Structures are given as C-alpha cells and as structure tokens.
mmCIF file of C-alpha atoms in Angstrom:
data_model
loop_
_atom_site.group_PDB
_atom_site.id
_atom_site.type_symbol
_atom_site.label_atom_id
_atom_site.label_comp_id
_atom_site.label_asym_id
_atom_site.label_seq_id
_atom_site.Cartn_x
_atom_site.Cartn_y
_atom_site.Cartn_z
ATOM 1 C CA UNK K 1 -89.298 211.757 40.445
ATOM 2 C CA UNK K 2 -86.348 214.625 41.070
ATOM 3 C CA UNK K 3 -84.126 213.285 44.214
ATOM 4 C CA UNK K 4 -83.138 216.345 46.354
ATOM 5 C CA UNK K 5 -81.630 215.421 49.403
ATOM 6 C CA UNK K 6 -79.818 217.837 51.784
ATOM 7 C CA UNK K 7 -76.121 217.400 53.523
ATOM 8 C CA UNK K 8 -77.975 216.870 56.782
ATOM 9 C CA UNK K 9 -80.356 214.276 55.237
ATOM 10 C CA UNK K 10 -77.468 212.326 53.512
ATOM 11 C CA UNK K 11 -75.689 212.648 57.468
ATOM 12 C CA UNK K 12 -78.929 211.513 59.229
ATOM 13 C CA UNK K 13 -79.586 208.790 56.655
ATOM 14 C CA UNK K 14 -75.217 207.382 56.496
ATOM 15 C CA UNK K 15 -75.584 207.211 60.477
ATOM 16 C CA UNK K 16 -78.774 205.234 60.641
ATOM 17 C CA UNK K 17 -76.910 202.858 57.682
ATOM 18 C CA UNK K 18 -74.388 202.545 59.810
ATOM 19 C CA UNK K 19 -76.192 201.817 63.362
ATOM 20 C CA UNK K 20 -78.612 199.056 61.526
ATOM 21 C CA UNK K 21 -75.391 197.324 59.875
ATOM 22 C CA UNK K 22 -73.831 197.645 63.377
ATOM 23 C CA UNK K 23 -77.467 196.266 64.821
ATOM 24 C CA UNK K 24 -77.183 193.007 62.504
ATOM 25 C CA UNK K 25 -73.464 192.349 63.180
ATOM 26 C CA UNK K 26 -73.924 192.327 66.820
ATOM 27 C CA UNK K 27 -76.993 189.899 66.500
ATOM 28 C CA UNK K 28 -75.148 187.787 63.712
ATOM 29 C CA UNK K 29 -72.126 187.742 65.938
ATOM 30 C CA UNK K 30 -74.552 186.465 69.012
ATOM 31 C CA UNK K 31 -76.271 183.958 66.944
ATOM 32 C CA UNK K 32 -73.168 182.524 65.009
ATOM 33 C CA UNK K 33 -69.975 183.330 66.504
ATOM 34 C CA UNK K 34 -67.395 181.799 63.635
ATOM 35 C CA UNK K 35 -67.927 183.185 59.922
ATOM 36 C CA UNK K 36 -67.436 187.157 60.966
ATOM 37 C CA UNK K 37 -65.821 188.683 57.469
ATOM 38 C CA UNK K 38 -68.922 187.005 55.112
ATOM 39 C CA UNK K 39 -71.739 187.954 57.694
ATOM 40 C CA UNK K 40 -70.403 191.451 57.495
ATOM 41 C CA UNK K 41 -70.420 191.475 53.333
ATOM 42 C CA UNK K 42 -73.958 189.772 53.175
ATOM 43 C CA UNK K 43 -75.109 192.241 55.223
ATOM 44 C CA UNK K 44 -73.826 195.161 54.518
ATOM 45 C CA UNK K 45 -75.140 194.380 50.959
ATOM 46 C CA UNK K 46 -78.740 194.107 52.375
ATOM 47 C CA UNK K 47 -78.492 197.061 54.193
ATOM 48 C CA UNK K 48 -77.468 199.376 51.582
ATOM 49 C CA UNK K 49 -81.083 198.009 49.462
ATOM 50 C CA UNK K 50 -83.195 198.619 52.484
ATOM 51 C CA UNK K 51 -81.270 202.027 53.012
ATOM 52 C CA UNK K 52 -82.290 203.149 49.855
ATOM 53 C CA UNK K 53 -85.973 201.933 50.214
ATOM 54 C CA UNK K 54 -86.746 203.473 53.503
ATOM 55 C CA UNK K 55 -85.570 206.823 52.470
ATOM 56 C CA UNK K 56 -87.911 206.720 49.224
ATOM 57 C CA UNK K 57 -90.368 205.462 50.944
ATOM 58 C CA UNK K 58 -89.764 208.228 54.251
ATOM 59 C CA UNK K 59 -88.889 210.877 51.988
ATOM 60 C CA UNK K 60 -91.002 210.571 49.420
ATOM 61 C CA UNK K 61 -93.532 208.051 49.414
ATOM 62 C CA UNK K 62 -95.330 209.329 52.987
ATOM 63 C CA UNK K 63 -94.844 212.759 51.433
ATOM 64 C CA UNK K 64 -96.854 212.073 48.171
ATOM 65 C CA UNK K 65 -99.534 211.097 50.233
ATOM 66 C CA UNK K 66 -99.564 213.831 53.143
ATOM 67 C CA UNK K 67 -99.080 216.406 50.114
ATOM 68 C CA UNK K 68 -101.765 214.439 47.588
ATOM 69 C CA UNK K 69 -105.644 213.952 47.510
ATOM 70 C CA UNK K 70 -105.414 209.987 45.563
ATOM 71 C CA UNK K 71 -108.385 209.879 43.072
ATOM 72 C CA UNK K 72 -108.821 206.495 45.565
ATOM 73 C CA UNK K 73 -109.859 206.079 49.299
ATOM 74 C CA UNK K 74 -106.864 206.817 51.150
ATOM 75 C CA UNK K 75 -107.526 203.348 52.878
ATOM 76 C CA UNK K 76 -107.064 201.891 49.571
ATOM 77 C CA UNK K 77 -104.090 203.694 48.649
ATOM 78 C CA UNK K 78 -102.235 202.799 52.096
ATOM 79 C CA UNK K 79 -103.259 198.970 51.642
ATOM 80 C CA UNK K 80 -101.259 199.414 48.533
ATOM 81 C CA UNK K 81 -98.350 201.027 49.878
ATOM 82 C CA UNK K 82 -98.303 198.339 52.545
ATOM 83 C CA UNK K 83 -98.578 195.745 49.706
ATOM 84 C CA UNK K 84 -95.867 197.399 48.180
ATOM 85 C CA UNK K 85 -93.772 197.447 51.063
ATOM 86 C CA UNK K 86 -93.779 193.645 51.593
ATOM 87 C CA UNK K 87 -93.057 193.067 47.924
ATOM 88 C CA UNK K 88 -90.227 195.282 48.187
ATOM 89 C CA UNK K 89 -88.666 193.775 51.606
ATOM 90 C CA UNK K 90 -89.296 190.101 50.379
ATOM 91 C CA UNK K 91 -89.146 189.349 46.965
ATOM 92 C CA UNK K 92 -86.603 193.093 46.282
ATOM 93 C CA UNK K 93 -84.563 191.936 48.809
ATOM 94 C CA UNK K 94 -84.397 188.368 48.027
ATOM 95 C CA UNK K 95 -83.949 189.223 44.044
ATOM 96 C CA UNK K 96 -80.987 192.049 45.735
ATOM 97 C CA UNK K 97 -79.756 188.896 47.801
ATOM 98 C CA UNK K 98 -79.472 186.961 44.462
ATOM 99 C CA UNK K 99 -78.090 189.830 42.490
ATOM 100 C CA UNK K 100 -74.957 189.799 45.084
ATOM 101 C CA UNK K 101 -74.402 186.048 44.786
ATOM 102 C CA UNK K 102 -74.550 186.361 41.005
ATOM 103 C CA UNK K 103 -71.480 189.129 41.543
ATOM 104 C CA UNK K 104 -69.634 187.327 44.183
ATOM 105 C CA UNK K 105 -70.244 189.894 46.912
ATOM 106 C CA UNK K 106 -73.078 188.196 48.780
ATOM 107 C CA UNK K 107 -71.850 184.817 50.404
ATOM 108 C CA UNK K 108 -74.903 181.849 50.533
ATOM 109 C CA UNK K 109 -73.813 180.932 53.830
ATOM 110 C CA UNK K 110 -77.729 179.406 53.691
ATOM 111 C CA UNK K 111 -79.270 177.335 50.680
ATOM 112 C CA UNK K 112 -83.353 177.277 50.298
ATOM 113 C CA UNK K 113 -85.663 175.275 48.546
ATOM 114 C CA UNK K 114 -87.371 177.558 47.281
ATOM 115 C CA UNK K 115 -87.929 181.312 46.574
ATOM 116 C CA UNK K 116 -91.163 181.471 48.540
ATOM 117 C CA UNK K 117 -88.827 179.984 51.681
ATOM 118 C CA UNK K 118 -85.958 182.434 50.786
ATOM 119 C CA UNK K 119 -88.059 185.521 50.941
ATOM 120 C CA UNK K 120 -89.932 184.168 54.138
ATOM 121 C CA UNK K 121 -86.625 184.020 55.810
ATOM 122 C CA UNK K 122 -85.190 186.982 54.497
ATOM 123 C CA UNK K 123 -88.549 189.427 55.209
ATOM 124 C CA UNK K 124 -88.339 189.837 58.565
ATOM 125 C CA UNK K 125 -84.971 191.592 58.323
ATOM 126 C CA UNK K 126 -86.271 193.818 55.965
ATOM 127 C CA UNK K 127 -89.400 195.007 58.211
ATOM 128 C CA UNK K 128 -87.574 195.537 61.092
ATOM 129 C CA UNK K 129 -85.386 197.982 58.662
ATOM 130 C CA UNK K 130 -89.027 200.155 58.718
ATOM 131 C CA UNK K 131 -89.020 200.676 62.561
ATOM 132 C CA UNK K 132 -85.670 201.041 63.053
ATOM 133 C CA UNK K 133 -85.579 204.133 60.729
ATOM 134 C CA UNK K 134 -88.875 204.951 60.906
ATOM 135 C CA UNK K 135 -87.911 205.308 65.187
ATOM 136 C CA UNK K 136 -84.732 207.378 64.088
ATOM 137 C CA UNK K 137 -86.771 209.220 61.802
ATOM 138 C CA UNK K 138 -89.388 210.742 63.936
ATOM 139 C CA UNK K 139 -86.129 211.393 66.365
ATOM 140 C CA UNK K 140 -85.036 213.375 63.515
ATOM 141 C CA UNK K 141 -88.490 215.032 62.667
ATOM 142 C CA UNK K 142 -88.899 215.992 66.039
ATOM 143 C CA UNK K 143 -85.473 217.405 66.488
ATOM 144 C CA UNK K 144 -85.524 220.002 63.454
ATOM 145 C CA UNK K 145 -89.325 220.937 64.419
ATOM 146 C CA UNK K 146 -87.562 221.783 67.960
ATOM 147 C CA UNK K 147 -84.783 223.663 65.710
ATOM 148 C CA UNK K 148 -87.011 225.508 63.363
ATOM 149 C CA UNK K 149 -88.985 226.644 66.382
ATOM 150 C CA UNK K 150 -86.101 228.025 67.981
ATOM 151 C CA UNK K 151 -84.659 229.728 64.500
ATOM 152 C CA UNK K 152 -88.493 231.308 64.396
ATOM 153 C CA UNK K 153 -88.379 232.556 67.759
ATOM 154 C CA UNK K 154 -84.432 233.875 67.282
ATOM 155 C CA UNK K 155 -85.966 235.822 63.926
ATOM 156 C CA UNK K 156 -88.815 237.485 65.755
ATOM 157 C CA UNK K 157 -86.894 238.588 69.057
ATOM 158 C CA UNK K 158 -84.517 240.060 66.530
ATOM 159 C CA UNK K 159 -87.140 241.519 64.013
ATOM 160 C CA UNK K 160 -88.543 243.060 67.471
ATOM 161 C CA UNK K 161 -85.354 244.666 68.419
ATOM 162 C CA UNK K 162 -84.778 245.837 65.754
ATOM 163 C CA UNK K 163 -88.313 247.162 65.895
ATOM 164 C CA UNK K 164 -87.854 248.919 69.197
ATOM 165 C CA UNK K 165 -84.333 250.528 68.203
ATOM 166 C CA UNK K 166 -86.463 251.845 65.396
ATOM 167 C CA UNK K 167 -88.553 253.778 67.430
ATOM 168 C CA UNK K 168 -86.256 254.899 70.069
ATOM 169 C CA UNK K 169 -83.425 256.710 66.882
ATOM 170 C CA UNK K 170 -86.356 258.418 65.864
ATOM 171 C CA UNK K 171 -87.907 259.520 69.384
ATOM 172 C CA UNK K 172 -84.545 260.707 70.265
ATOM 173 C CA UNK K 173 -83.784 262.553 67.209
ATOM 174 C CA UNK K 174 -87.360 264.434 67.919
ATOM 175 C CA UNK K 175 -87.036 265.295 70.921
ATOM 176 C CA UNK K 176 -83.327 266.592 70.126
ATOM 177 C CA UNK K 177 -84.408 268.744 66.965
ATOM 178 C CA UNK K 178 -86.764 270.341 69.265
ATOM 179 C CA UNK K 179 -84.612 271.377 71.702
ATOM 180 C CA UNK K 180 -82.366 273.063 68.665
ATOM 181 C CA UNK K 181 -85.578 274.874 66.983
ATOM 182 C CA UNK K 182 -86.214 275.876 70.770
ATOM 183 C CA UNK K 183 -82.461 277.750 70.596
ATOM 184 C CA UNK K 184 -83.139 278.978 66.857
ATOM 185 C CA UNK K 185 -86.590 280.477 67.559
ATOM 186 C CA UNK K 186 -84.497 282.117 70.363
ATOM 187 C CA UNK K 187 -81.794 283.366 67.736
ATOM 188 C CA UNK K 188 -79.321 281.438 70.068
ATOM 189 C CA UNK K 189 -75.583 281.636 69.083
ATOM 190 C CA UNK K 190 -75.434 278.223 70.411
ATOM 191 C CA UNK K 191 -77.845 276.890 67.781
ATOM 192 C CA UNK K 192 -74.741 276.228 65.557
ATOM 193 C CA UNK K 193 -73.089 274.307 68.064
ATOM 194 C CA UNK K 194 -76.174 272.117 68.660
ATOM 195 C CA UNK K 195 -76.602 271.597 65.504
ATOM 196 C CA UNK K 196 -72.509 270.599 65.263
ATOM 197 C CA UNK K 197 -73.136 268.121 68.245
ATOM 198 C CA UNK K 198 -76.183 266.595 66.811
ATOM 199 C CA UNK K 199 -74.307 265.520 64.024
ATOM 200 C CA UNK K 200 -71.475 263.966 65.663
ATOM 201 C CA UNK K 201 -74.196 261.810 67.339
ATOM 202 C CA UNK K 202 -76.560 261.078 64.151
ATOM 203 C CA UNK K 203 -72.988 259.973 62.765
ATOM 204 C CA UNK K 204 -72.554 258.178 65.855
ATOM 205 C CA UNK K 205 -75.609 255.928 65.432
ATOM 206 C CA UNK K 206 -75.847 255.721 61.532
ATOM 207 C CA UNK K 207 -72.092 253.443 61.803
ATOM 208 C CA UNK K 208 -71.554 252.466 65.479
ATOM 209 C CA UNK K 209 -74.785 251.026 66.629
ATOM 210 C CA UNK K 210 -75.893 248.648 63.342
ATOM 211 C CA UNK K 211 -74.749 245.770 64.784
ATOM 212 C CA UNK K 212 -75.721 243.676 67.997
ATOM 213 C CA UNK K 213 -73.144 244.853 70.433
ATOM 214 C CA UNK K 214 -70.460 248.074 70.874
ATOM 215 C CA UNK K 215 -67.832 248.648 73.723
ATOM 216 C CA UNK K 216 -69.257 250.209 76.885
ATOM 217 C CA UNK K 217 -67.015 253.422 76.096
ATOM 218 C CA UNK K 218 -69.084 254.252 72.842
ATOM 219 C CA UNK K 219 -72.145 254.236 75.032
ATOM 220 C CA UNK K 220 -70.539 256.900 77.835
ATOM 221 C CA UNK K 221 -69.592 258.667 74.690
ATOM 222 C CA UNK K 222 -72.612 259.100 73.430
ATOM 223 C CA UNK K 223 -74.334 260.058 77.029
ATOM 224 C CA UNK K 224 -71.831 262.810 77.639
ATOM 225 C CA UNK K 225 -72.649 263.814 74.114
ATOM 226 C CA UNK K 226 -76.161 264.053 74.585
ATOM 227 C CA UNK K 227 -75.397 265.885 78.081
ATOM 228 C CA UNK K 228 -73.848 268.829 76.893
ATOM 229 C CA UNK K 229 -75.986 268.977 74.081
ATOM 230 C CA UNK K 230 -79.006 269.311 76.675
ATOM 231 C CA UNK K 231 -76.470 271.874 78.591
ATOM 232 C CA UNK K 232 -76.964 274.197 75.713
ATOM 233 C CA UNK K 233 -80.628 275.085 76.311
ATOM 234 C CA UNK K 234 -80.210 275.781 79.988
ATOM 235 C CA UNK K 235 -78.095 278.807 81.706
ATOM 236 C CA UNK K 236 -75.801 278.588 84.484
ATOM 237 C CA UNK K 237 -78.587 277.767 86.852
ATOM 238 C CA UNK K 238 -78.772 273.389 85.704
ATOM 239 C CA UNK K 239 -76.703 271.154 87.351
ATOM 240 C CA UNK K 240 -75.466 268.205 86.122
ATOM 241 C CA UNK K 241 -73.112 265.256 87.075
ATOM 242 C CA UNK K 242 -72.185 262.543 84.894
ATOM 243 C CA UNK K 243 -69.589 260.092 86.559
ATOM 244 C CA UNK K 244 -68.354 256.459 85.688
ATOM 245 C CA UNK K 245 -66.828 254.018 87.483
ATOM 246 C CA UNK K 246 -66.201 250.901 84.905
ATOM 247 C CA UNK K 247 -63.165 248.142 84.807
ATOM 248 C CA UNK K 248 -63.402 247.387 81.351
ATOM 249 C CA UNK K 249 -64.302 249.975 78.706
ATOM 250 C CA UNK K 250 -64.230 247.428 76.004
ATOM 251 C CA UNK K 251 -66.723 245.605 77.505
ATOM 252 C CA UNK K 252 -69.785 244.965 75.201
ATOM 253 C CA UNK K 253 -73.075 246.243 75.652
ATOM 254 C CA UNK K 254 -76.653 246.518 73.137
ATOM 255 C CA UNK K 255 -75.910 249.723 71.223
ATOM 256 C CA UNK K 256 -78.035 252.336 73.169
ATOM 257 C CA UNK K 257 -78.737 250.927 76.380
ATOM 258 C CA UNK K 258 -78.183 254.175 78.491
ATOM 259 C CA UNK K 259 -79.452 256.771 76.661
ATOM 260 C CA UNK K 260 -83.346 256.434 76.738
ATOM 261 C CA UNK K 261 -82.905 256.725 80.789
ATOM 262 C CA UNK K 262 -80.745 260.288 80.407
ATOM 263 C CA UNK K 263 -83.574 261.619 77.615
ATOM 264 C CA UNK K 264 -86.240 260.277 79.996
ATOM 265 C CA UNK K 265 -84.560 262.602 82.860
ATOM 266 C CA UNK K 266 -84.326 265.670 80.750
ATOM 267 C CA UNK K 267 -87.530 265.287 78.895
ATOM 268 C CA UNK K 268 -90.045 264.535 81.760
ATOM 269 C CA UNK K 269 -88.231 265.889 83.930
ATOM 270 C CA UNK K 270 -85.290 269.026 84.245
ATOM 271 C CA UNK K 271 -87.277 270.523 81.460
ATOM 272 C CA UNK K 272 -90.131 270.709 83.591
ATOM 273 C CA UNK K 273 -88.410 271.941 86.576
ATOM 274 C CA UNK K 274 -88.617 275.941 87.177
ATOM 275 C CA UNK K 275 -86.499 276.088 90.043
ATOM 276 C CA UNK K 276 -82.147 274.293 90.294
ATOM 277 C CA UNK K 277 -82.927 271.827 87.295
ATOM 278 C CA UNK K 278 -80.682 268.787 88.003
ATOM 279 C CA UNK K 279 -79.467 265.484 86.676
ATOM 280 C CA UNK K 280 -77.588 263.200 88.842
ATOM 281 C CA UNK K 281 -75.989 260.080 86.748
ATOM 282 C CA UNK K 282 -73.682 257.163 88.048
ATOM 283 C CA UNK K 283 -72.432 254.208 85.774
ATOM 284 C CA UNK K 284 -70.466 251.518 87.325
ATOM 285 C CA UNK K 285 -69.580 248.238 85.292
ATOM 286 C CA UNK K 286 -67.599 245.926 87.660
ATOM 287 C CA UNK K 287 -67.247 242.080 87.673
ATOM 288 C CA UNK K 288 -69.900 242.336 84.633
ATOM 289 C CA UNK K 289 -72.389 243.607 86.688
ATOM 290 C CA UNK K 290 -74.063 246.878 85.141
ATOM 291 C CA UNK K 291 -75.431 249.663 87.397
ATOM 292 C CA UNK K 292 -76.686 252.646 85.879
ATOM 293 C CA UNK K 293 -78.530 255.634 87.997
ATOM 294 C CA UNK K 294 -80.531 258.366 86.917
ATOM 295 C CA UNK K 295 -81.156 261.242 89.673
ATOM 296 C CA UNK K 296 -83.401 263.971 88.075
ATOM 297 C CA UNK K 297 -85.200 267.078 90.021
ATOM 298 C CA UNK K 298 -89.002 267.222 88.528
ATOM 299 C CA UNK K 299 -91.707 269.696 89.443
ATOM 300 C CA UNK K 300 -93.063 269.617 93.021
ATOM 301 C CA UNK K 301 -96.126 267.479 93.272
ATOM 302 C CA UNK K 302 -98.517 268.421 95.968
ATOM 303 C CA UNK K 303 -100.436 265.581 95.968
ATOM 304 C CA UNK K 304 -99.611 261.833 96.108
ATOM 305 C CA UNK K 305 -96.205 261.122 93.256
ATOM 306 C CA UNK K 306 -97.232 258.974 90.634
ATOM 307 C CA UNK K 307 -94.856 257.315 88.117
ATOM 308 C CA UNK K 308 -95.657 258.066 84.625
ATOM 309 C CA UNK K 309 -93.569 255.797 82.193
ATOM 310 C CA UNK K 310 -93.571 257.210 78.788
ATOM 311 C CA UNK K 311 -92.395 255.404 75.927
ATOM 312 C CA UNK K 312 -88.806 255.113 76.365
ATOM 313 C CA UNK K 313 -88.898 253.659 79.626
ATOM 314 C CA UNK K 314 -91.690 250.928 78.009
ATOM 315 C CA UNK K 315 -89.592 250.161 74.827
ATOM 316 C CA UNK K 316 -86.335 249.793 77.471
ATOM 317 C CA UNK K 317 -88.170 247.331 79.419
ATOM 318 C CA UNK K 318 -89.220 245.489 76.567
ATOM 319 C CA UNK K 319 -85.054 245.666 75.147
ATOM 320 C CA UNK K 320 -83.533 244.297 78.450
ATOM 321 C CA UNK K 321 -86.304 241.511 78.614
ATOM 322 C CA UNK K 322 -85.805 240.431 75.357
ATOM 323 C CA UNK K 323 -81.992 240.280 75.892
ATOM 324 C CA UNK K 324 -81.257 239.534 79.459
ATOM 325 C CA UNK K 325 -82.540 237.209 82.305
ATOM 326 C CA UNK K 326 -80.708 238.908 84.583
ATOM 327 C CA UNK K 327 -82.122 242.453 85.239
ATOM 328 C CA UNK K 328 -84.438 244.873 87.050
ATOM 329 C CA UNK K 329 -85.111 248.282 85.905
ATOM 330 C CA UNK K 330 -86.470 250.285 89.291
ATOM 331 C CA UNK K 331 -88.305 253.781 89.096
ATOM 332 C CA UNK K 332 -89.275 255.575 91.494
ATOM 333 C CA UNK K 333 -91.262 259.332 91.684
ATOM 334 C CA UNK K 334 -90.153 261.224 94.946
ATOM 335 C CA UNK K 335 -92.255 264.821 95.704
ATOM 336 C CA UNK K 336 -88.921 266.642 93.684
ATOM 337 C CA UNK K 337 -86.877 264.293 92.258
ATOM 338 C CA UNK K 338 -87.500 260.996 90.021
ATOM 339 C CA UNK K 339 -84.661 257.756 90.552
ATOM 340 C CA UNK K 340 -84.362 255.058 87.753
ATOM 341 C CA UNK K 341 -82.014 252.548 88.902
ATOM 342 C CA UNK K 342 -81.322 249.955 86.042
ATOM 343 C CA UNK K 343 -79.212 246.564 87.024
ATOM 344 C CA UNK K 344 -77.902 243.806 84.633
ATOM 345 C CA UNK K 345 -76.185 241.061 85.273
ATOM 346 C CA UNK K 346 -74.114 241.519 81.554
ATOM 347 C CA UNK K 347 -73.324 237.402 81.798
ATOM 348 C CA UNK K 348 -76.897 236.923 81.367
ATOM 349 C CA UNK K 349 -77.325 237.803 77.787
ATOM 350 C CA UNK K 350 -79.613 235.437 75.720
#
C-alpha cells in the first residue's frame, strides 16, 4: 500500500493528535488529580497508535471500499472491517500498551489479571478515538467540498470572462477595420492615419489588458483613442465631447470596461444619424464610485422608441455581474438621442 499524504492532511491529522491527547489529559486530570507527568507519557503513547490507525483506516481503508466492488457482500466485508477494528483497538492497543512498558515509556500505573481484562479496560479508549476523528473528519470533508466548490466556481467566472473579453477584442477590432476599408474604398488620405491609430490600440490591448485589472487612465486612454479614430470617418459636421472628472487615475478598473458603451454609441447610433451626429461622454470616478455616461444622437423614430441591445451591451452586463454587486447599467432610447448611464460602486468587486 503507497502512503501519500498531503501537508494539509499531515496538519489536519497533528491537530486532531493533539486535541484527543489534550481530551484524555483533561479527563485523566478530573478523574485522578496527583500522578500528572506519567498520565501524560501513557497517553500520549496510546494516542500516537490510535493516530496512526484512524488515518489508515479514514484514509485508506473506507476508501478501498467506496473505490472497490469486494468479490464478497459488502455486508460481509464491513462485519470484517468492524471485526478488525476491535482487534486493532483492544488487543493492538493493549500489545502497543505492553510494547511501551517493555521500553520504559509507558508507566503501569494499573496491574490486570489478565489480558482479556487489560484489553476490556483499555478498548473503550480506543473506540472513542473512531468518533472523535471520525467527527473531525467529516468537519474536514465537508470543509474542502465547500473549498473545491468555491475554487470551481472562481475557475468558471474566470474561464467566462475571459470568454466575454474574447468576443468583445474581436467585435471591436471588426467594427474598427470597417470603418478603415470604409476610408480606403473612399481613397481617404486619412486611411493611413487610421490605420496608425489602430495600431497604437491593438498594441494597447495585446500588453495592457492581459491581466485582471489596469489604472483608470489606460482606460480614458484608450476611449479618446478610439474617439478620434471614429472622428476620422466623419467631416466637420460630428460633434463630440469626451470629458473626465476622476480623483485618482491610478485607480484600478477590469481592462475594457468603457469602451463597449462608446462603440455601442457610434455603431448603433452617430453612424446612423444623417443629420448633427453627436456623442456626449462624461466619466467621473470619485470616492470609488464609477459614473460613466454615454449621450448619442440616433435616427428619428416616428413611432414608439424601442431599446435594441446588441451584443456589447449583453456581454457588458454579463462582465459587471460577474464582477461587481454593486452596479446598474441604465439605457434608455429617446425619439433622437439614446442615454446609457453605467454606475459601480468600484469597492464592490468580487
């Protein structure tokens, strides 16, 4: 049989050791005050045999036969593990008793008779070893099923974020390049400088946003980036204002927070606009409270608005709940213009 045992086995099992010693003393102590220093020998040499038996028989023994189909009934083969049991925590533990005697470590503060009286004193200490760490044990169980359950839930939120920044580099990156073919088709002299710009922002993302966080100025960088990129495809008749009122620019935010709500705006809406395109945008970060709004001028609709959320907007909403508990992300179609008003509390961060 190969013995693996982890560091936080050998912890779990040292600490129950310890608390059943403790146990005894206290009882011994109750029972007998006078004789402290060969109480605490005799049993702390008892306790270190039924140590090692109850973690074979936790570790190993219950795990043969949840992992095992016995050639025998199963009733059969727990009668014999029960049979084994008492052999081990009467006759084992009176032969381990005598073994410690015969090296001077165990104290015979109590003769018997006979063996068969010796064990039938000595067994009851070495059941009540089985419930004390078989209570501790299912404490334990229970604890790292609570703790792997959490770990699995920690790796799918993140395998999902990482999921939904997937999709929103790509959507962004398409619906950039299109605006650029839209100036090259047009043999635009501007399509170099697009092309410059989009660059400085793939570079952007491929180093800056890898990990979980960046500073709150990378992310205004990146939206005024994006801004006059978008500036590039429209004449003198789009207006846009992008201003920022934040304490802290080191303050950290997800990588990308911002910028599906500014693409939404132009995509969905100042592209479609025939008549004073315009994108209104205020950021304020103050007392870690994040408010972000996006002002665009869409079409005219004659008949009753109706909020369309496309895909960024649905993979946002999905990003803030997965990382905040402290949010609300507000849209709202008007007959000209669409609002998206986005509010996080940045304390609340899972």
């Amino acid at each position: 049989m190969k013995i693996n045992i982890s560091k936080q086995q050998f912890k779990f099992y040292i600490q129950v050791t310890l608390g059943y010693l403790l146990f005894w003393l206290v009882v011994d102590s109750a029972n007998e005050p006078g004789s402290f220093w060969p109480r605490f020998f005799n049993n702390t040499w008892l306790v270190i045999y039924l140590a090692v038996v109850n973690f074979i028989f936790f570790e190993y023994t219950l795990s043969f036969l949840r992992r095992k189909r016995p050639a025998i009934s199963k009733t059969l083969w727990w009668l014999l593990v029960v049979f084994g049991l008492l052999a081990l925590f009467s006759f084992g533990l009176y032969a381990w008793r005598f073994f410690g005697i015969q090296l001077h470590i165990y104290t015979a503060l109590i003769q018997f008779e006979s063996v068969e009286k010796g064990t039938g004193h000595i067994v009851p200490h070495g059941l009540l070893s089985v419930f004390f760490f078989g209570l501790f044990k299912y404490r334990y169980n229970h604890q790292q099923l609570k703790l792997s359950a959490q770990q699995l839930r920690l790796e799918k939120r993140e395998a999902e974020l990482n999921y939904l920044r997937s999709q929103t580099n790509p959507h962004f990156l398409f619906n950039t390049l299109n605006n650029i073919y839209a100036l090259a088709r047009d043999k635009s002299d501007l399509a170099p400088e697009s092309i410059l710009r989009l660059s400085r922002m793939l570079r952007f993302m491929l180093y800056e946003t890898g990990g979980d966080f960046i500073a709150i100025e990378h992310e205004v960088r990146i939206v005024g980036e994006y801004l006059e990129l978008e500036k590039l495809r429209y004449d003198d008749s789009l207006r846009v204002n992008f201003n920022y009122d934040i304490e802290d620019m080191k303050q950290a935010i997800p990588p990308l927070l911002l910028v599906p709500l500014v693409e939404n705006a132009f995509k969905h809406g100042v592209s479609e606009t025939r008549d004073n395109p315009s994108a209104d945008i205020h950021l304020s970060v103050n007392q870690r409270q994040l408010v972000f709004l996006v002002k665009n001028s869409t079409e005219e609709s004659t008949g009753e608005p109706v909020v369309r959320e496309h895909i960024g907007l649905s993979n946002l909403r999905r990003q803030l709940e997965l990382q905040y508990t402290d949010y609300s992300l507000n849209v709202h179609q008007g007959l000209a213009q669409f609002t998206a008003t986005l509010k996080i509390n940045l304390a609340s961060h899972v």
